[in-house]
PDB file of C-alpha atoms in Angstrom:
ATOM      1  CA  GLN A   6      11.707  -6.870  14.167  1.00 93.00           C
ATOM      2  CA  VAL A   7       9.285  -4.315  12.785  1.00 96.00           C
ATOM      3  CA  GLN A   8       5.773  -4.678  14.136  1.00 97.00           C
ATOM      4  CA  LEU A   9       2.653  -2.677  13.345  1.00 98.00           C
ATOM      5  CA  VAL A  10      -0.547  -3.426  15.244  1.00 98.00           C
ATOM      6  CA  GLU A  11      -3.803  -1.701  14.324  1.00 98.00           C
ATOM      7  CA  SER A  12      -6.758  -1.327  16.658  1.00 97.00           C
ATOM      8  CA  GLY A  13     -10.010   0.583  16.827  1.00 97.00           C
ATOM      9  CA  GLY A  14     -11.919  -1.004  13.981  1.00 97.00           C
ATOM     10  CA  GLY A  15     -15.530  -2.060  14.300  1.00 97.00           C
ATOM     11  CA  LEU A  16     -19.127  -1.509  13.257  1.00 98.00           C
ATOM     12  CA  VAL A  17     -20.365   2.059  12.950  1.00 98.00           C
ATOM     13  CA  LYS A  18     -23.507   3.636  11.518  1.00 98.00           C
ATOM     14  CA  PRO A  19     -23.363   5.935   8.494  1.00 97.00           C
ATOM     15  CA  GLY A  20     -22.449   9.423   9.617  1.00 97.00           C
ATOM     16  CA  GLY A  21     -20.587   8.127  12.633  1.00 97.00           C
ATOM     17  CA  SER A  22     -16.933   8.412  13.597  1.00 98.00           C
ATOM     18  CA  LEU A  23     -14.117   6.018  14.369  1.00 98.00           C
ATOM     19  CA  ARG A  24     -10.478   6.420  15.345  1.00 98.00           C
ATOM     20  CA  LEU A  25      -7.945   3.848  14.246  1.00 98.00           C
ATOM     21  CA  SER A  26      -4.650   3.438  16.071  1.00 98.00           C
ATOM     22  CA  CYS A  27      -1.431   1.746  15.004  1.00 98.00           C
ATOM     23  CA  ALA A  28       1.212   0.801  17.554  1.00 98.00           C
ATOM     24  CA  ALA A  29       4.675   0.627  16.020  1.00 98.00           C
ATOM     25  CA  SER A  30       7.823  -1.061  17.285  1.00 97.00           C
ATOM     26  CA  GLY A  31      11.167  -2.342  16.070  1.00 96.00           C
ATOM     27  CA  PHE A  32      12.290   0.717  14.101  1.00 95.00           C
ATOM     28  CA  ASN A  33      12.986   4.441  14.518  1.00 96.00           C
ATOM     29  CA  PHE A  34       9.356   5.511  14.299  1.00 96.00           C
ATOM     30  CA  SER A  35       9.978   9.263  14.385  1.00 95.00           C
ATOM     31  CA  ASP A  36      12.274   9.020  11.342  1.00 95.00           C
ATOM     32  CA  CYS A  37       9.737   7.336   9.114  1.00 95.00           C
ATOM     33  CA  PHE A  38       6.875   8.268   6.855  1.00 96.00           C
ATOM     34  CA  MET A  39       3.710   6.369   7.782  1.00 97.00           C
ATOM     35  CA  THR A  40       0.798   5.643   5.475  1.00 98.00           C
ATOM     36  CA  TRP A  41      -2.763   4.334   5.781  1.00 98.00           C
ATOM     37  CA  VAL A  42      -3.993   2.052   2.998  1.00 98.00           C
ATOM     38  CA  ARG A  43      -7.453   0.505   2.776  1.00 98.00           C
ATOM     39  CA  GLN A  44      -9.095  -2.340   0.893  1.00 98.00           C
ATOM     40  CA  ALA A  45     -12.825  -2.630   0.312  1.00 98.00           C
ATOM     41  CA  PRO A  46     -14.204  -6.200   0.331  1.00 97.00           C
ATOM     42  CA  GLY A  47     -13.092  -8.008  -2.815  1.00 96.00           C
ATOM     43  CA  LYS A  48     -11.404  -4.897  -4.193  1.00 98.00           C
ATOM     44  CA  GLY A  49      -7.876  -3.583  -4.645  1.00 98.00           C
ATOM     45  CA  LEU A  50      -5.616  -1.512  -2.443  1.00 98.00           C
ATOM     46  CA  GLU A  51      -6.362   2.178  -2.040  1.00 98.00           C
ATOM     47  CA  TRP A  52      -3.925   4.797  -0.753  1.00 98.00           C
ATOM     48  CA  ILE A  53      -5.519   7.006   1.903  1.00 97.00           C
ATOM     49  CA  SER A  54      -3.020   9.293   3.577  1.00 97.00           C
ATOM     50  CA  ILE A  55       0.636   9.774   4.502  1.00 97.00           C
ATOM     51  CA  ILE A  56       2.360  11.672   7.302  1.00 97.00           C
ATOM     52  CA  SER A  57       6.009  12.655   7.640  1.00 96.00           C
ATOM     53  CA  GLY A  58       8.182  11.514  10.520  1.00 95.00           C
ATOM     54  CA  SER A  59       7.923  14.847  12.294  1.00 95.00           C
ATOM     55  CA  GLY A  60       4.190  15.061  11.652  1.00 96.00           C
ATOM     56  CA  ASP A  61       4.590  18.395   9.870  1.00 96.00           C
ATOM     57  CA  SER A  62       3.453  17.175   6.459  1.00 96.00           C
ATOM     58  CA  MET A  63       0.309  15.256   5.643  1.00 97.00           C
ATOM     59  CA  TYR A  64      -1.308  14.373   2.333  1.00 96.00           C
ATOM     60  CA  TYR A  65      -4.689  12.818   1.637  1.00 96.00           C
ATOM     61  CA  ARG A  66      -6.672  11.056  -1.036  1.00 95.00           C
ATOM     62  CA  ASP A  67      -8.791  13.777  -2.639  1.00 93.00           C
ATOM     63  CA  SER A  68     -12.105  12.057  -1.961  1.00 90.00           C
ATOM     64  CA  LEU A  69     -11.350  11.757   1.766  1.00 91.00           C
ATOM     65  CA  LYS A  70      -9.914  15.160   2.483  1.00 77.00           C
ATOM     66  CA  GLY A  71     -11.977  16.895   5.123  1.00 89.00           C
ATOM     67  CA  ARG A  72     -13.424  13.686   6.576  1.00 97.00           C
ATOM     68  CA  PHE A  73     -10.255  11.785   7.512  1.00 97.00           C
ATOM     69  CA  THR A  74      -7.347  13.120   9.582  1.00 97.00           C
ATOM     70  CA  ILE A  75      -3.979  11.424   9.990  1.00 98.00           C
ATOM     71  CA  SER A  76      -1.803  12.137  13.015  1.00 98.00           C
ATOM     72  CA  ARG A  77       0.998  10.596  15.038  1.00 98.00           C
ATOM     73  CA  ASP A  78       2.482  10.640  18.527  1.00 98.00           C
ATOM     74  CA  ASN A  79       6.190   9.976  18.270  1.00 97.00           C
ATOM     75  CA  ALA A  80       6.549   9.767  22.045  1.00 97.00           C
ATOM     76  CA  GLU A  81       4.105   6.844  22.002  1.00 97.00           C
ATOM     77  CA  ASN A  82       5.270   5.353  18.665  1.00 98.00           C
ATOM     78  CA  SER A  83       1.691   5.538  17.480  1.00 98.00           C
ATOM     79  CA  LEU A  84      -0.124   6.457  14.291  1.00 98.00           C
ATOM     80  CA  TYR A  85      -3.774   7.447  14.123  1.00 98.00           C
ATOM     81  CA  LEU A  86      -6.564   7.883  11.602  1.00 98.00           C
ATOM     82  CA  GLN A  87      -9.613   9.859  12.689  1.00 98.00           C
ATOM     83  CA  MET A  88     -12.533   9.057  10.404  1.00 98.00           C
ATOM     84  CA  ASN A  89     -15.637  11.252  10.505  1.00 98.00           C
ATOM     85  CA  SER A  90     -18.898  11.319   8.549  1.00 97.00           C
ATOM     86  CA  LEU A  91     -18.379   7.691   7.627  1.00 97.00           C
ATOM     87  CA  ARG A  92     -20.154   6.267   4.603  1.00 97.00           C
ATOM     88  CA  VAL A  93     -21.061   2.730   3.581  1.00 97.00           C
ATOM     89  CA  GLU A  94     -18.350   2.893   0.916  1.00 96.00           C
ATOM     90  CA  ASP A  95     -15.710   3.431   3.618  1.00 97.00           C
ATOM     91  CA  THR A  96     -16.197  -0.193   4.648  1.00 98.00           C
ATOM     92  CA  GLY A  97     -13.039  -2.264   4.389  1.00 98.00           C
ATOM     93  CA  VAL A  98      -9.782  -3.334   5.959  1.00 98.00           C
ATOM     94  CA  TYR A  99      -7.501  -0.467   6.933  1.00 98.00           C
ATOM     95  CA  TYR A 100      -3.764  -1.128   6.948  1.00 98.00           C
ATOM     96  CA  CYS A 101      -1.080   0.846   8.743  1.00 98.00           C
ATOM     97  CA  THR A 102       2.141   0.820   6.723  1.00 98.00           C
ATOM     98  CA  ALA A 103       5.677   2.081   7.244  1.00 96.00           C
ATOM     99  CA  ALA A 104       8.681   3.018   5.193  1.00 92.00           C
ATOM    100  CA  SER A 105      10.701   1.713   8.116  1.00 87.00           C
ATOM    101  CA  ASP A 106      14.135   2.355   6.658  1.00 84.00           C
ATOM    102  CA  GLY A 107      13.665   6.089   7.158  1.00 81.00           C
ATOM    103  CA  GLY A 108      13.480   6.893   3.484  1.00 86.00           C
ATOM    104  CA  ASN A 109      11.583   9.656   1.753  1.00 92.00           C
ATOM    105  CA  ILE A 110       7.996  10.230   0.740  1.00 92.00           C
ATOM    106  CA  ARG A 111       8.500   8.104  -2.381  1.00 92.00           C
ATOM    107  CA  SER A 112       9.742   5.103  -0.395  1.00 93.00           C
ATOM    108  CA  ALA A 113       7.981   1.767  -0.515  1.00 94.00           C
ATOM    109  CA  PHE A 114       5.806   0.445   2.298  1.00 95.00           C
ATOM    110  CA  ASP A 115       8.123  -2.247   3.569  1.00 95.00           C
ATOM    111  CA  SER A 116       6.073  -3.097   6.632  1.00 97.00           C
ATOM    112  CA  TRP A 117       2.330  -3.635   7.033  1.00 98.00           C
ATOM    113  CA  GLY A 118       0.049  -4.260   9.965  1.00 98.00           C
ATOM    114  CA  GLN A 119      -2.495  -7.069   9.969  1.00 97.00           C
ATOM    115  CA  GLY A 120      -5.303  -4.636   9.205  1.00 98.00           C
ATOM    116  CA  ALA A 121      -8.343  -3.316  11.060  1.00 98.00           C
ATOM    117  CA  LEU A 122     -11.828  -4.051   9.748  1.00 98.00           C
ATOM    118  CA  VAL A 123     -14.172  -1.084   9.552  1.00 98.00           C
ATOM    119  CA  THR A 124     -17.805  -1.786   8.739  1.00 98.00           C
ATOM    120  CA  VAL A 125     -20.160   1.121   8.064  1.00 98.00           C
ATOM    121  CA  SER A 126     -23.721  -0.090   8.087  1.00 97.00           C
ATOM    122  CA  SER A 127     -27.093   0.839   9.513  1.00 96.00           C
TER     123      SER A 127
ATOM    124  CA  SER B  22      -5.106  12.228 -11.345  1.00 90.00           C
ATOM    125  CA  TYR B  23      -2.374   9.754 -12.215  1.00 95.00           C
ATOM    126  CA  VAL B  24      -3.622   6.305 -13.224  1.00 97.00           C
ATOM    127  CA  LEU B  25      -1.766   2.991 -13.067  1.00 98.00           C
ATOM    128  CA  THR B  26      -3.191   0.293 -15.333  1.00 98.00           C
ATOM    129  CA  GLN B  27      -2.736  -3.426 -14.655  1.00 98.00           C
ATOM    130  CA  SER B  28      -4.211  -6.394 -16.466  1.00 95.00           C
ATOM    131  CA  PRO B  29      -6.770  -8.076 -14.213  1.00 96.00           C
ATOM    132  CA  SER B  30      -5.272 -11.525 -14.565  1.00 97.00           C
ATOM    133  CA  VAL B  31      -2.244 -13.480 -15.724  1.00 98.00           C
ATOM    134  CA  SER B  32      -1.971 -17.268 -15.911  1.00 98.00           C
ATOM    135  CA  VAL B  33       1.214 -19.283 -16.155  1.00 98.00           C
ATOM    136  CA  ALA B  34       2.293 -22.909 -15.771  1.00 98.00           C
ATOM    137  CA  PRO B  35       4.656 -23.904 -12.978  1.00 97.00           C
ATOM    138  CA  GLY B  36       8.280 -23.392 -13.920  1.00 97.00           C
ATOM    139  CA  GLN B  37       7.465 -20.786 -16.529  1.00 98.00           C
ATOM    140  CA  THR B  38       7.971 -17.022 -16.361  1.00 98.00           C
ATOM    141  CA  ALA B  39       5.205 -14.600 -15.392  1.00 98.00           C
ATOM    142  CA  ARG B  40       5.308 -10.971 -16.451  1.00 98.00           C
ATOM    143  CA  ILE B  41       2.946  -8.534 -14.778  1.00 98.00           C
ATOM    144  CA  THR B  42       2.808  -5.049 -16.243  1.00 98.00           C
ATOM    145  CA  CYS B  43       1.861  -1.674 -14.833  1.00 98.00           C
ATOM    146  CA  GLY B  44       1.161   1.120 -17.280  1.00 98.00           C
ATOM    147  CA  GLY B  45       1.298   4.826 -16.574  1.00 98.00           C
ATOM    148  CA  ASN B  46       2.182   8.058 -18.328  1.00 97.00           C
ATOM    149  CA  ASN B  47       5.984   8.334 -18.328  1.00 97.00           C
ATOM    150  CA  ILE B  48       6.128   5.846 -15.458  1.00 98.00           C
ATOM    151  CA  GLY B  49       9.793   5.264 -16.276  1.00 97.00           C
ATOM    152  CA  SER B  50      10.594   8.581 -14.601  1.00 97.00           C
ATOM    153  CA  LYS B  51       9.100   7.422 -11.292  1.00 97.00           C
ATOM    154  CA  SER B  52      10.044   4.850  -8.657  1.00 97.00           C
ATOM    155  CA  VAL B  53       7.686   1.876  -8.789  1.00 98.00           C
ATOM    156  CA  HIS B  54       7.092  -0.627  -6.016  1.00 98.00           C
ATOM    157  CA  TRP B  55       5.393  -4.025  -6.190  1.00 98.00           C
ATOM    158  CA  TYR B  56       3.385  -5.856  -3.521  1.00 98.00           C
ATOM    159  CA  GLN B  57       2.167  -9.434  -3.302  1.00 98.00           C
ATOM    160  CA  GLN B  58      -1.073 -10.186  -1.465  1.00 98.00           C
ATOM    161  CA  LYS B  59      -2.320 -13.681  -0.748  1.00 98.00           C
ATOM    162  CA  PRO B  60      -5.940 -14.277   0.305  1.00 96.00           C
ATOM    163  CA  GLY B  61      -6.668 -13.166   3.848  1.00 96.00           C
ATOM    164  CA  GLN B  62      -3.202 -11.720   4.340  1.00 97.00           C
ATOM    165  CA  ALA B  63      -1.642  -8.273   4.408  1.00 98.00           C
ATOM    166  CA  PRO B  64       0.385  -7.271   1.350  1.00 98.00           C
ATOM    167  CA  VAL B  65       4.118  -7.928   1.245  1.00 98.00           C
ATOM    168  CA  LEU B  66       6.662  -5.787  -0.569  1.00 98.00           C
ATOM    169  CA  VAL B  67       8.464  -7.861  -3.229  1.00 98.00           C
ATOM    170  CA  VAL B  68      10.231  -5.211  -5.315  1.00 98.00           C
ATOM    171  CA  HIS B  69      10.974  -1.577  -4.506  1.00 97.00           C
ATOM    172  CA  ASP B  70      12.406   1.304  -6.499  1.00 97.00           C
ATOM    173  CA  ASP B  71      11.766  -0.412  -9.828  1.00 97.00           C
ATOM    174  CA  SER B  72      14.129  -3.350  -9.422  1.00 98.00           C
ATOM    175  CA  ASP B  73      15.421  -3.792  -5.857  1.00 97.00           C
ATOM    176  CA  ARG B  74      14.426  -6.779  -3.742  1.00 97.00           C
ATOM    177  CA  PRO B  75      13.894  -6.579   0.015  1.00 96.00           C
ATOM    178  CA  SER B  76      15.789  -9.114   2.058  1.00 95.00           C
ATOM    179  CA  GLY B  77      14.057 -12.463   2.106  1.00 96.00           C
ATOM    180  CA  ILE B  78      12.433 -12.103  -1.312  1.00 98.00           C
ATOM    181  CA  PRO B  79      13.638 -14.789  -3.747  1.00 97.00           C
ATOM    182  CA  GLU B  80      15.816 -13.788  -6.687  1.00 97.00           C
ATOM    183  CA  ARG B  81      13.069 -15.166  -8.921  1.00 98.00           C
ATOM    184  CA  PHE B  82      11.304 -11.826  -8.401  1.00 98.00           C
ATOM    185  CA  SER B  83      12.673  -8.961 -10.486  1.00 98.00           C
ATOM    186  CA  GLY B  84      11.480  -5.646 -11.793  1.00 98.00           C
ATOM    187  CA  SER B  85      12.092  -3.179 -14.579  1.00 98.00           C
ATOM    188  CA  ASN B  86      10.717   0.209 -15.516  1.00 98.00           C
ATOM    189  CA  SER B  87      10.993   2.182 -18.729  1.00 98.00           C
ATOM    190  CA  GLY B  88       8.888   4.467 -20.844  1.00 97.00           C
ATOM    191  CA  ASN B  89       5.226   3.967 -20.020  1.00 98.00           C
ATOM    192  CA  THR B  90       5.481   0.462 -18.530  1.00 98.00           C
ATOM    193  CA  ALA B  91       6.863  -1.085 -15.375  1.00 98.00           C
ATOM    194  CA  THR B  92       7.142  -4.867 -15.235  1.00 98.00           C
ATOM    195  CA  LEU B  93       7.330  -7.391 -12.423  1.00 98.00           C
ATOM    196  CA  THR B  94       8.889 -10.635 -13.630  1.00 98.00           C
ATOM    197  CA  ILE B  95       8.592 -13.868 -11.703  1.00 98.00           C
ATOM    198  CA  SER B  96      10.881 -16.600 -12.988  1.00 98.00           C
ATOM    199  CA  ARG B  97      10.397 -20.310 -12.403  1.00 98.00           C
ATOM    200  CA  VAL B  98       6.909 -19.725 -11.073  1.00 98.00           C
ATOM    201  CA  GLU B  99       5.789 -21.890  -8.154  1.00 97.00           C
ATOM    202  CA  ALA B 100       2.317 -22.697  -6.863  1.00 97.00           C
ATOM    203  CA  GLY B 101       3.054 -20.517  -3.832  1.00 97.00           C
ATOM    204  CA  ASP B 102       3.400 -17.448  -6.062  1.00 98.00           C
ATOM    205  CA  GLU B 103      -0.331 -17.479  -6.771  1.00 98.00           C
ATOM    206  CA  ALA B 104      -1.549 -14.139  -5.412  1.00 98.00           C
ATOM    207  CA  ASP B 105      -2.672 -10.643  -6.303  1.00 98.00           C
ATOM    208  CA  TYR B 106       0.105  -8.273  -7.295  1.00 98.00           C
ATOM    209  CA  TYR B 107      -0.106  -4.479  -7.062  1.00 98.00           C
ATOM    210  CA  CYS B 108       2.152  -1.766  -8.420  1.00 98.00           C
ATOM    211  CA  GLN B 109       2.431   1.502  -6.522  1.00 98.00           C
ATOM    212  CA  LEU B 110       4.218   4.825  -6.709  1.00 98.00           C
ATOM    213  CA  TRP B 111       4.289   8.371  -5.336  1.00 97.00           C
ATOM    214  CA  GLU B 112       2.954  10.944  -7.773  1.00 96.00           C
ATOM    215  CA  SER B 113       4.859  14.123  -6.957  1.00 94.00           C
ATOM    216  CA  ARG B 114       2.785  16.444  -9.161  1.00 94.00           C
ATOM    217  CA  SER B 115      -0.309  15.842  -7.062  1.00 93.00           C
ATOM    218  CA  ASP B 116       1.393  14.694  -3.851  1.00 95.00           C
ATOM    219  CA  LYS B 117      -0.580  11.466  -3.760  1.00 96.00           C
ATOM    220  CA  GLY B 118       0.177   7.796  -3.481  1.00 97.00           C
ATOM    221  CA  VAL B 119      -1.241   5.631  -6.259  1.00 98.00           C
ATOM    222  CA  PHE B 120      -1.900   1.893  -6.561  1.00 98.00           C
ATOM    223  CA  GLY B 121      -2.610  -0.039  -9.710  1.00 98.00           C
ATOM    224  CA  GLY B 122      -5.817  -2.034  -9.796  1.00 98.00           C
ATOM    225  CA  GLY B 123      -4.008  -5.309  -9.156  1.00 98.00           C
ATOM    226  CA  THR B 124      -3.286  -8.433 -11.189  1.00 98.00           C
ATOM    227  CA  LYS B 125      -4.352 -11.893 -10.099  1.00 98.00           C
ATOM    228  CA  LEU B 126      -1.637 -14.420 -10.892  1.00 98.00           C
ATOM    229  CA  THR B 127      -2.966 -17.930 -11.413  1.00 98.00           C
ATOM    230  CA  VAL B 128      -0.555 -20.858 -11.506  1.00 98.00           C
ATOM    231  CA  LEU B 129      -2.075 -23.488 -13.765  1.00 95.00           C
TER     232      LEU B 129
END
């Protein structure tokens, strides 16, 4: 079955950096768009970034462009999110999601990881 | 940027029908997906592409989309349906994903 496992979350000071990883299994990873979604404490879901199966196309939330970078390693079935210049408002749970049926960029996120908690605090 | 508007809360008695709406400019021309999130859990896809159900999702969950409103309908509501529900779509003009603000469904 499809499995997504995030890692790399933790406590970081404002201005610091963190790299999240997502290990994928149970589907044809290289065929699928992958997306990062986050959720601040007590708040709603927020779309962050998406990457195509080949890794050639990436799109970002406007407010995060330049600080966050999405990437993938299809040989390792892994998705990454490099987060730089972190701010207190970046605190939240970060979810790795997949359109695991190999659809298109408009496809739904049919699979979600358990989430990685990122806390930005001094 | 494209905005999806959801009512913050909906309340319904067990056995009744809950309708959760998602408003957006000409949303009927886009594919809308719906997610259910229970406290402390990751979201789960319950309806995709306006009205399709993933395997394992009860038939009680259905969706529609027309004009400026998409609707998630939950028939014969059960206590276990109490959760936050989010609509979501891909906005091709700006190449961005968008979530609605979420609706908390309370089963009375």
